[in-house]
Coordinates of C-alpha atoms and ligand atoms in Angstrom, one line a residue:
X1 CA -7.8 41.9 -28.1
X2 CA -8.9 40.5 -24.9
X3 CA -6.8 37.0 -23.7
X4 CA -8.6 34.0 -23.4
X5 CA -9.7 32.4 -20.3
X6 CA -7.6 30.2 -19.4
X7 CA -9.1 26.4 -20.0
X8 CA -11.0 24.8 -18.2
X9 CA -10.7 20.9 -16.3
X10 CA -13.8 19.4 -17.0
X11 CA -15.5 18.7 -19.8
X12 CA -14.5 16.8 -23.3
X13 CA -11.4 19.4 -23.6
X14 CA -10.3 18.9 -19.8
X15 CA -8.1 16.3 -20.2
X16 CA -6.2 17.9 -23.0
X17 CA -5.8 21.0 -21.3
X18 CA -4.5 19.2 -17.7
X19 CA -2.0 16.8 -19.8
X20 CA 0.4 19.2 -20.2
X21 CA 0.1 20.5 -17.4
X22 CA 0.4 17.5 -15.4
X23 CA 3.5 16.9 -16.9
X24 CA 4.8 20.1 -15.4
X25 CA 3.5 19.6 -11.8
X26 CA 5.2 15.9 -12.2
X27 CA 8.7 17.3 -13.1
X28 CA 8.2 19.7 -10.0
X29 CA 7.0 17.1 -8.0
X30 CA 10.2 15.4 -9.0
X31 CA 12.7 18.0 -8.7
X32 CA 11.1 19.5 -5.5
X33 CA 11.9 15.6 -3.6
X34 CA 15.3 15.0 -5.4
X35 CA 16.1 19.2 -4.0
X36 CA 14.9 17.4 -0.5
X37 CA 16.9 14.8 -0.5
X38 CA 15.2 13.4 3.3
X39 CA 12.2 13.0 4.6
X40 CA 11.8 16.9 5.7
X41 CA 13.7 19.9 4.6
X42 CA 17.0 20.4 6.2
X43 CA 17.0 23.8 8.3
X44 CA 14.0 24.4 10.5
X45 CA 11.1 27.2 9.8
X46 CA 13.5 29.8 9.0
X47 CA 15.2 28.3 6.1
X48 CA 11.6 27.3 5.2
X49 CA 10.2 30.3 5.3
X50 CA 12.9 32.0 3.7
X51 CA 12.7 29.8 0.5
X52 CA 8.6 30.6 0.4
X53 CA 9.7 34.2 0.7
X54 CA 11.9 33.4 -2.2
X55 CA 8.8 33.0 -4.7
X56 CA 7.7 36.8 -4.0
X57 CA 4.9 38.2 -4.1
X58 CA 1.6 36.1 -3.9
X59 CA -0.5 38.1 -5.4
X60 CA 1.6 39.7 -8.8
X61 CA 0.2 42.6 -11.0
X62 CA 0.9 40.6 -13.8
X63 CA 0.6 36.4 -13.8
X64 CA 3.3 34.6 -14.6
X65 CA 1.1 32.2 -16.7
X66 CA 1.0 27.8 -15.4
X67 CA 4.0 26.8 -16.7
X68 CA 5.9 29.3 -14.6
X69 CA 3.5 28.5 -11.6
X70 CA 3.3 25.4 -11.5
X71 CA 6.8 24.8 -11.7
X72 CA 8.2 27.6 -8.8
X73 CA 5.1 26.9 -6.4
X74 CA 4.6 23.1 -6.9
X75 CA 8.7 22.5 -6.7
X76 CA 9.5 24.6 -3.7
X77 CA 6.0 22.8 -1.8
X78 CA 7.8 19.4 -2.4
X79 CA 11.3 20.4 -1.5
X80 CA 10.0 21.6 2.3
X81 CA 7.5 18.8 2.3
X82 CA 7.7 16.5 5.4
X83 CA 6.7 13.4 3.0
X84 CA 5.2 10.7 4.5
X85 CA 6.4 8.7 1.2
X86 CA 10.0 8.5 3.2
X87 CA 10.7 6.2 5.6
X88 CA 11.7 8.4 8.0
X89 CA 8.9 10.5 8.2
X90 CA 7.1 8.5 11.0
X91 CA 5.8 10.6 13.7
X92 CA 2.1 11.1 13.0
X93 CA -0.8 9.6 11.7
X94 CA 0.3 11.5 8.4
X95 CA -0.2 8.2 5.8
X96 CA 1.6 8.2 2.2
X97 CA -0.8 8.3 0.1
X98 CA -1.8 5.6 -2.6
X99 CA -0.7 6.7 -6.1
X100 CA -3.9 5.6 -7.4
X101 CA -6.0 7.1 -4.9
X102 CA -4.4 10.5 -5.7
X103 CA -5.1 9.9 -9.3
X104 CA -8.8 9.5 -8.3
X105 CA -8.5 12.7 -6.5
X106 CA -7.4 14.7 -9.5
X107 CA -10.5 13.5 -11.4
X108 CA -12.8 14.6 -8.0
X109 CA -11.2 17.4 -8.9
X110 CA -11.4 18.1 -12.3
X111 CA -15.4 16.9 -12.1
X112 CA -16.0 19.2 -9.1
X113 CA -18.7 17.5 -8.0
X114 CA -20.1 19.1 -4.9
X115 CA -22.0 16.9 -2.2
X116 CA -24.9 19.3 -1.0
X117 CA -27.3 18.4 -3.9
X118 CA -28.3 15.9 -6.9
X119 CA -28.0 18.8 -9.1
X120 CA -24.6 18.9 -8.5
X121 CA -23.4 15.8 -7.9
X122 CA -25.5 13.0 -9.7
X123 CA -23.3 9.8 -9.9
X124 CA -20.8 11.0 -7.3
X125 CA -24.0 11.2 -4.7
X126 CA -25.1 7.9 -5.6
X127 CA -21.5 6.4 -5.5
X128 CA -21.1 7.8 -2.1
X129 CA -24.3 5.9 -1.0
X130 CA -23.3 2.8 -2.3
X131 CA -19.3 3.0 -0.6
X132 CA -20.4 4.7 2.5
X133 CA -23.2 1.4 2.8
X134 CA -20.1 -0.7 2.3
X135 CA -18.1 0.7 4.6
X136 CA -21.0 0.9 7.1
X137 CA -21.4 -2.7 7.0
X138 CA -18.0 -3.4 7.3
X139 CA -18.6 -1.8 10.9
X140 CA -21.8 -3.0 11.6
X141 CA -22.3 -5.9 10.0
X142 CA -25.2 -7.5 11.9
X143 CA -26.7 -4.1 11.9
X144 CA -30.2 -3.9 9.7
X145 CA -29.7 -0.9 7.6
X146 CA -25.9 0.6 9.0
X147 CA -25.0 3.5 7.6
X148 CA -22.1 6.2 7.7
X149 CA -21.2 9.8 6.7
X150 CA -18.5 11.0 4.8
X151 CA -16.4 13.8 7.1
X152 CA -13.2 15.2 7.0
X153 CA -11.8 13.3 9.9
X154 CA -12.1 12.5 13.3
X155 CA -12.3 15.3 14.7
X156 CA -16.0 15.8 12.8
X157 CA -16.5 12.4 13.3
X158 CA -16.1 12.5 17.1
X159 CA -18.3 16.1 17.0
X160 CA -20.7 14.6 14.9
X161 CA -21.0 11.7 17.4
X162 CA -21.8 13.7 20.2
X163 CA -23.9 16.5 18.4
X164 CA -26.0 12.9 17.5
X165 CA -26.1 12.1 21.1
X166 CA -27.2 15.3 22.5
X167 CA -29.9 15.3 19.4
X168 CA -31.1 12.1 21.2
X169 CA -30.8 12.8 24.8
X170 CA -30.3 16.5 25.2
X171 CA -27.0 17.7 26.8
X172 CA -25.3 14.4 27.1
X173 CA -22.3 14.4 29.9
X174 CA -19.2 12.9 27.6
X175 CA -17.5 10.5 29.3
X176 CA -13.6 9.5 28.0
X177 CA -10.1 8.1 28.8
X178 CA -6.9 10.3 29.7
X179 CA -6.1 8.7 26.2
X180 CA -8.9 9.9 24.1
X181 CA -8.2 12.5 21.8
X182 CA -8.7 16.0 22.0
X183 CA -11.2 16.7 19.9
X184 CA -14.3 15.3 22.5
X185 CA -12.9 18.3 24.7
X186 CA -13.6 20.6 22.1
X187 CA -16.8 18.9 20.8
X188 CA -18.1 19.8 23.8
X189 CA -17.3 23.3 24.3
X190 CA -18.7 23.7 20.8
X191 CA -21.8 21.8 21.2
X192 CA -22.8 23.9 24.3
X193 CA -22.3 20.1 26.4
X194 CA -20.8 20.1 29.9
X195 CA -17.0 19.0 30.2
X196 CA -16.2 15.7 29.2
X197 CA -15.6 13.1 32.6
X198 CA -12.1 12.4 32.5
X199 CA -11.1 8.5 33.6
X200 CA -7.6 8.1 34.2
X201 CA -5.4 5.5 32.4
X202 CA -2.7 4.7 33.8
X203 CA -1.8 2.0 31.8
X204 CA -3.1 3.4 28.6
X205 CA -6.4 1.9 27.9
X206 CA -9.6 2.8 30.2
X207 CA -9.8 0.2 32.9
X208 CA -13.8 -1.0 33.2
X209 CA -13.5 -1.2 36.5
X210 CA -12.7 2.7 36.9
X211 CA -15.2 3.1 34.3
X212 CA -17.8 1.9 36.3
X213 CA -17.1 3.7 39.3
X214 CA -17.3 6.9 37.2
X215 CA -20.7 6.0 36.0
X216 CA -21.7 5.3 39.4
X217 CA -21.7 8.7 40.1
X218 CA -23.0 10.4 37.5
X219 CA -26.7 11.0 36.7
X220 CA -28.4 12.2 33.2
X221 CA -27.5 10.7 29.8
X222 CA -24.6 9.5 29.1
X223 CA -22.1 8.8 26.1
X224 CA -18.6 6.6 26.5
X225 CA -16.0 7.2 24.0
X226 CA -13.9 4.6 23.9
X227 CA -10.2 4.4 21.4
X228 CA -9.5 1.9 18.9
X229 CA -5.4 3.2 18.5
X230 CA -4.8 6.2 20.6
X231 CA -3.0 8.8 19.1
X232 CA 0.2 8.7 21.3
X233 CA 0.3 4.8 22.0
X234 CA -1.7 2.8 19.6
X235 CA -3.7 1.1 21.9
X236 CA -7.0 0.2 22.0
X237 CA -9.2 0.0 25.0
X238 CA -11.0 -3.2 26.1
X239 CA -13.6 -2.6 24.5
X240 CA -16.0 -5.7 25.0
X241 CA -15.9 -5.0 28.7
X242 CA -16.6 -1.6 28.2
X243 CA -19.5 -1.9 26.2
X244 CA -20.7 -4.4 28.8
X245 CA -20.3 -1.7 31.6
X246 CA -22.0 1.1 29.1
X247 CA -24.8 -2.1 28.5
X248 CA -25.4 -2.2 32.9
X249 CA -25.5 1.9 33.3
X250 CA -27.5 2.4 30.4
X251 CA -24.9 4.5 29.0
X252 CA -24.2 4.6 25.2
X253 CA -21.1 3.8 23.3
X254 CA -19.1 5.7 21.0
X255 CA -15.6 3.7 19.4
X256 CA -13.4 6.2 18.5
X257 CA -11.6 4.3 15.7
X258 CA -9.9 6.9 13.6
X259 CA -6.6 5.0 13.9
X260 CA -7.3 1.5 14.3
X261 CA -10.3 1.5 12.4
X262 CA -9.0 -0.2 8.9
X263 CA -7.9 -3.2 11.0
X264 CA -11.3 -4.2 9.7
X265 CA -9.8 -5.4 6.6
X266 CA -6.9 -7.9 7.9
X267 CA -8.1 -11.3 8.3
X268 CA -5.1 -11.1 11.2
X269 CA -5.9 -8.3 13.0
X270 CA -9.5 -7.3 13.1
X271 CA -10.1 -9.2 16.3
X272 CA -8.8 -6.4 17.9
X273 CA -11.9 -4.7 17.0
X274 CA -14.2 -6.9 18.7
X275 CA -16.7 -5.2 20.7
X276 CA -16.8 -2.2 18.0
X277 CA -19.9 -3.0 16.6
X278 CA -21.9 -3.1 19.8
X279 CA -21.1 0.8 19.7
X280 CA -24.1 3.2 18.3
X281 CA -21.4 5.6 16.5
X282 CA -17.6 4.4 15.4
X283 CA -14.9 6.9 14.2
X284 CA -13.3 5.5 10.9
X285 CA -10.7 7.3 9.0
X286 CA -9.0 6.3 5.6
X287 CA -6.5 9.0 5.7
X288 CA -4.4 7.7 8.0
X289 CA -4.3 3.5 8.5
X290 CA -5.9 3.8 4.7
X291 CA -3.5 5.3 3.0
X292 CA -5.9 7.8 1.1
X293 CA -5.1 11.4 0.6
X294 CA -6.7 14.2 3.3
X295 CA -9.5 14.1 4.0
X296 CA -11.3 10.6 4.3
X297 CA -12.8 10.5 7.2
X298 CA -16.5 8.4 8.3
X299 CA -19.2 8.3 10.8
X300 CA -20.8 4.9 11.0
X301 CA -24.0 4.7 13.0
X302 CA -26.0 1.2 13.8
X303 CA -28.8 3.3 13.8
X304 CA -29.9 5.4 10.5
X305 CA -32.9 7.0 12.1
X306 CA -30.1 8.9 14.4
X307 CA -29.3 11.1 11.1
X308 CA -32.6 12.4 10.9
X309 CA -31.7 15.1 13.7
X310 CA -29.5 16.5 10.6
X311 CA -32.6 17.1 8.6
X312 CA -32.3 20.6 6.8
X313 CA -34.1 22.4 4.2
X314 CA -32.8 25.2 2.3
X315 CA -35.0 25.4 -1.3
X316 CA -32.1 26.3 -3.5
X317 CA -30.8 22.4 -2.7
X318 CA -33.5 20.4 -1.2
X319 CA -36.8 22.0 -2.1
X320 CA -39.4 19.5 -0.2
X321 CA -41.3 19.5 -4.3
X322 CA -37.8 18.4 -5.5
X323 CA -37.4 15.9 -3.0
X324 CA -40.7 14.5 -3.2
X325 CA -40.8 14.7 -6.8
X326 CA -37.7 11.5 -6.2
X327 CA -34.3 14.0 -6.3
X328 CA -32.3 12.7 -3.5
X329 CA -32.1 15.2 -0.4
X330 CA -28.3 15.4 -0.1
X331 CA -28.7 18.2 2.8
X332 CA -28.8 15.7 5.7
X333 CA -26.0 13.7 4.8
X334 CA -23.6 16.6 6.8
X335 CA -23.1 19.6 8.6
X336 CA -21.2 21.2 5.3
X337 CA -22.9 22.7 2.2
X338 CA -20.6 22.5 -0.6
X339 CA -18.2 19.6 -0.1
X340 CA -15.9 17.6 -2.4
X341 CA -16.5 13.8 -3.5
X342 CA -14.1 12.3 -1.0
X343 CA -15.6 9.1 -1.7
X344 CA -14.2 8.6 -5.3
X345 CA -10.6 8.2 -4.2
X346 CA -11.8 5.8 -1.6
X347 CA -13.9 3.8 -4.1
X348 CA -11.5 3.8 -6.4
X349 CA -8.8 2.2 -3.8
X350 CA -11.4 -0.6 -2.3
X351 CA -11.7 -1.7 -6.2
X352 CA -8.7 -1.7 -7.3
X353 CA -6.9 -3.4 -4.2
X354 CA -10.1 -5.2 -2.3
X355 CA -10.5 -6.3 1.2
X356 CA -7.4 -8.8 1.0
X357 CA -5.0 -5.9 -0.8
X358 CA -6.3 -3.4 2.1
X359 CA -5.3 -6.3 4.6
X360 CA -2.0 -6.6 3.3
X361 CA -1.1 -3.1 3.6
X362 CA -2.3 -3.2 7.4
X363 CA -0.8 -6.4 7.9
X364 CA 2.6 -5.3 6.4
X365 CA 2.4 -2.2 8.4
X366 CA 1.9 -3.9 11.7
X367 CA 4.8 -6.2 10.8
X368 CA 6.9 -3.3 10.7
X369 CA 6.2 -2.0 13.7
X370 CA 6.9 -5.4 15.8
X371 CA 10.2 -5.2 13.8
X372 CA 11.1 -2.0 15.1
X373 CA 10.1 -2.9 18.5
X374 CA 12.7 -5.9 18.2
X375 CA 15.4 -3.9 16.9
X376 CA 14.6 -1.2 19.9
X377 CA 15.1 -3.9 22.4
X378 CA 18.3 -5.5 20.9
X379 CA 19.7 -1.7 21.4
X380 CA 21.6 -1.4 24.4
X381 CA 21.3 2.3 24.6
X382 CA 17.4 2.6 24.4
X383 CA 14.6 1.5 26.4
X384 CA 11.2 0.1 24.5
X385 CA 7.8 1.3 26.7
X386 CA 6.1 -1.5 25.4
X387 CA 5.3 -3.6 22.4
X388 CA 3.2 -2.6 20.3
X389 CA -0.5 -3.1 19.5
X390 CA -1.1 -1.2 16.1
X391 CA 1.5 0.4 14.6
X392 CA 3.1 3.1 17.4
X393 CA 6.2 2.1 18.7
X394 CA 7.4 4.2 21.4
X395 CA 11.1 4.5 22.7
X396 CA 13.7 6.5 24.5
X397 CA 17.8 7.0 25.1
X398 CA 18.4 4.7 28.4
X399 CA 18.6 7.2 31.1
X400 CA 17.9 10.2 29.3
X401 CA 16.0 12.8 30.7
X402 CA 12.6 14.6 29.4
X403 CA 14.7 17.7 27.8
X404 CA 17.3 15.2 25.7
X405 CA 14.3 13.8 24.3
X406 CA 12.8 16.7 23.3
X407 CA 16.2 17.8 22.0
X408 CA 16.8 14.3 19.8
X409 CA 13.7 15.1 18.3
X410 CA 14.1 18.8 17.1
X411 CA 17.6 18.0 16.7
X412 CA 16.6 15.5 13.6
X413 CA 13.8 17.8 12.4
X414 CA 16.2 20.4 11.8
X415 CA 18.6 18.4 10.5
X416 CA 16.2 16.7 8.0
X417 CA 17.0 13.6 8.5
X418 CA 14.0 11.8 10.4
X419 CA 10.6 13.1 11.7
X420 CA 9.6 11.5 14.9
X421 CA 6.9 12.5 17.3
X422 CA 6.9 12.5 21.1
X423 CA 4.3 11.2 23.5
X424 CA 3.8 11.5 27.1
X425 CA 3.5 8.2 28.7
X426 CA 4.3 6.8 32.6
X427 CA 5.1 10.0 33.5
X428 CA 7.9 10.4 31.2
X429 CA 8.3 11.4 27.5
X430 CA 9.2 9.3 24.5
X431 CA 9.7 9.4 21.3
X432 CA 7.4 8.3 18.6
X433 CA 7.2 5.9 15.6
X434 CA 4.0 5.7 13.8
X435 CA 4.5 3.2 10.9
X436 CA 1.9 3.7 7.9
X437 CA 4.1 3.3 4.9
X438 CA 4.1 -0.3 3.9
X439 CA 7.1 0.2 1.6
X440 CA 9.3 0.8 4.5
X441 CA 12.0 -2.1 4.5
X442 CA 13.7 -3.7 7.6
X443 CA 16.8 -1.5 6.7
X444 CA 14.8 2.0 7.1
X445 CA 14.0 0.6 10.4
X446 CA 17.5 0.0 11.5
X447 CA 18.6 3.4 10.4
X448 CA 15.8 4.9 12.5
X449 CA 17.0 3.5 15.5
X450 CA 21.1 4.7 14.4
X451 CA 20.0 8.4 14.3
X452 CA 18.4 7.8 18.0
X453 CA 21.4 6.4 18.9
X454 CA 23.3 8.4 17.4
X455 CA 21.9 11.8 18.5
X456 CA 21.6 11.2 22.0
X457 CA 25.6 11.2 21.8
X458 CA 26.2 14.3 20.7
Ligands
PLP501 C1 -7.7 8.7 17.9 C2 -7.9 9.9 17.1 N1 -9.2 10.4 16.9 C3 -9.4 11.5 16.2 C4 -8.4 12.1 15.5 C5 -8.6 13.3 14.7 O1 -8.5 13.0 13.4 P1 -8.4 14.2 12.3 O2 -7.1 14.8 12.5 O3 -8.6 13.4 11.0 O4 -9.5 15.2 12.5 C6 -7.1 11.6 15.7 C7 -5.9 12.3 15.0 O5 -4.8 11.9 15.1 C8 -6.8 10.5 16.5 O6 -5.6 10.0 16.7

């Protein structure tokens, strides 16, 4: 007799077949962190590796049915995660996720709803509208008709941005910081634009001064990409003044604000963002200041006519009968075909906590990181670089050089006891706090800056 499939996640018996089951990837989940111990696995990638080489074979004659999968794949995952959940995993802009936003994800899941037409997708395509309109007025809110795009980070975001501009003006030269991320660089290559300008920031944050200088030589179309929280420093460039110097070369404005971008929800802090919404496109991602699982990333554009140039037909999805007929043409709305419903976690998460929970979690996170900057400072063996403007604090041993930084840092990673990152900054290199977990207490902080301490004695 032939075996049964095995069941299925969706439909009226779903949830009785993933109950169980659940149960078993939460007891691995469990065992997996308590195995950890830390906020990384204790070893480096050879004891890693040696442990996934431990599970055998990936692909067996025979399956070792869920239970037994579940358990060995899902336990060994979680003891050589680098959780972001710990304290002391603070180096990127890797964010714990919300426990109720991953519970949204499993239903995403479950549903499968994909984003590329109605048929597939009726009520997640229609929640996205009504979140991504949100969110887009958030950004722009003395915009018309704002809207934004769901991607899967900043990296699309950023191409998406400049594939927009290029749509608009033909082959747009890119103009950024020294602190911009990398992913304009590669933008360009890939949209077939010339190299980005490069302006130099020596302090961090493009000076408009220097911006204007390099607009005074350049001739064609233009676009600025500006940082709201650079990647190594947190900081955010001036970016009034900037869009005033775009506004006099007739230059447009891009706000990359994959980091800073949720400041939009603190009462306290979204100040800093003034001068964002006089940009035509703005970076926005919820995976990392928004605590949402990968991906959650967003596009917002002042102007929705610019996401015409994304028009596509293919009949199977968006048949022009189909779409005149009143089935919404899903096609346009990215450069993917099948894609999952990010949005549900995120709608889930702006419900359940609102504009003042969101603000608290920022606000709490930026506390922390002023804390840590204090407790830095009171150290008489490191040195601060600065204090900080989001949630980046950078510091190093007093008097070290570059290769006992470096060393700290692998040191701990192998170790498993903290996961810092390292930035290059004055011509020296530091190492890296990025605070996103707003559980962390004052007393997490204070061990951070003991293993620093500590390690640069050994
Ligand atoms: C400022 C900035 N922009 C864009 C990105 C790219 O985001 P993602 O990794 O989600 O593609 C990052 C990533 O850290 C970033 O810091």
């Amino acid at each position: 007799m032939r075996a049964a499939p095995p069941p299925l996640a969706g439909g009226t018996p779903g949830p009785d077949a993933l109950g169980p089951l659940l149960h078993t990837v939460l007891d691995a989940l469990r065992a997996g962190a308590e195995q950890r111990g830390g906020p990384l696995p204790a070893g480096g990638p050879h004891t890693v590796a040696r442990h996934i080489d431990a599970l055998g074979t990936a692909l067996p004659e025979t399956g070792t049915g869920a239970d037994e999968a579940l358990t060995a794949l899902v336990r060994t995952l979680a003891a050589g995660a680098a959780d972001p959940a710990h304290p002391l995993c603070a180096a990127h802009l890797h964010t714990p996720p919300l426990a109720l936003a991953a519970a949204a994800d499993l239903a995403a899941s479950a549903l499968n709803p994909s984003m590329d037409s109605w048929d597939q997708a009726p009520a997640a395509s229609a929640l996205e509208a009504l979140v991504t309109t949100a969110l887009a007025a958030e950004v722009f809110p003395d915009a018309a008709r704002p809207d934004a795009l769901v991607t899967t980070g900043g990296t699309e975001s950023n191409q998406l941005a400049l594939l927009l501009a290029r749509e608009r003006h033909g082959p747009v030269r890119t103009v950024v910081g020294a602190n911009a991320h990398h992913s304009f660089r590669r933008a360009a290559w890939l949209l077939g634009l010339p190299e980005p300008v490069v302006v130099p920031t020596p302090r961090g944050t493009i000076d408009p001064t220097a911006l204007h200088d390099t607009l005074t030589t350049l001739t064609g179309p233009v676009l600025v990409a500006a940082t709201a929280g650079t990647t190594d420093e947190g900081l955010i460039d001036p970016l009034p003044r900037l869009a005033d110097t775009c506004a006099a070369h007739h230059a447009e404005f891009h706000v990359d604000a994959a980091y800073g971008g949720p400041l939009l929800f603190s009462r306290a802090h979204r100040h800093l963002l003034d001068g964002t919404a006089r940009a035509r496109t703005v970076t926005v991602d919820l995976h990392k200041l928004g605590w949402q699982p990968a991906a959650a990333g967003l596009l917002a554009v002042q102007e929705p006519t610019d996401l015409a140039a994304l028009g596509h037909t293919a009949d199977y999805l968006n048949a022009d009968d189909d779409t005149e007929a009143g089935l919404p043409d899903l096609l346009g709305r990215s450069l993917r075909t099948t894609r999952r419903p990010d949005i549900l976690k995120t709608a889930v998460t702006l419900r359940a906590l609102g504009r003042t929970g969101l603000g608290a979690l920022v606000d709490a996170c930026m506390e922390r990181a002023q804390e840590l900057a204090d407790l830095v400072e009171k150290a008489p063996g490191l040195d601060l670089r600065d204090r900080p403007v989001l949630t980046t604090v950078l510091f190093r041993p007093r008097d070290a050089d570059d290769e006992t930084v470096a060393a700290i840092r692998r040191t701990l990673l192998a170790e498993g006891r903290a996961v810092l990152g390292r930035a290059q900054a004055d011509g020296r290199l530091w190492l890296k706090a990025t605070l996103l977990n707003p559980h962390t207490t004052p007393g997490d902080l204070a061990q951070l800056i003991t293993l620093a301490e500590g390690s640069t004695h050994r």
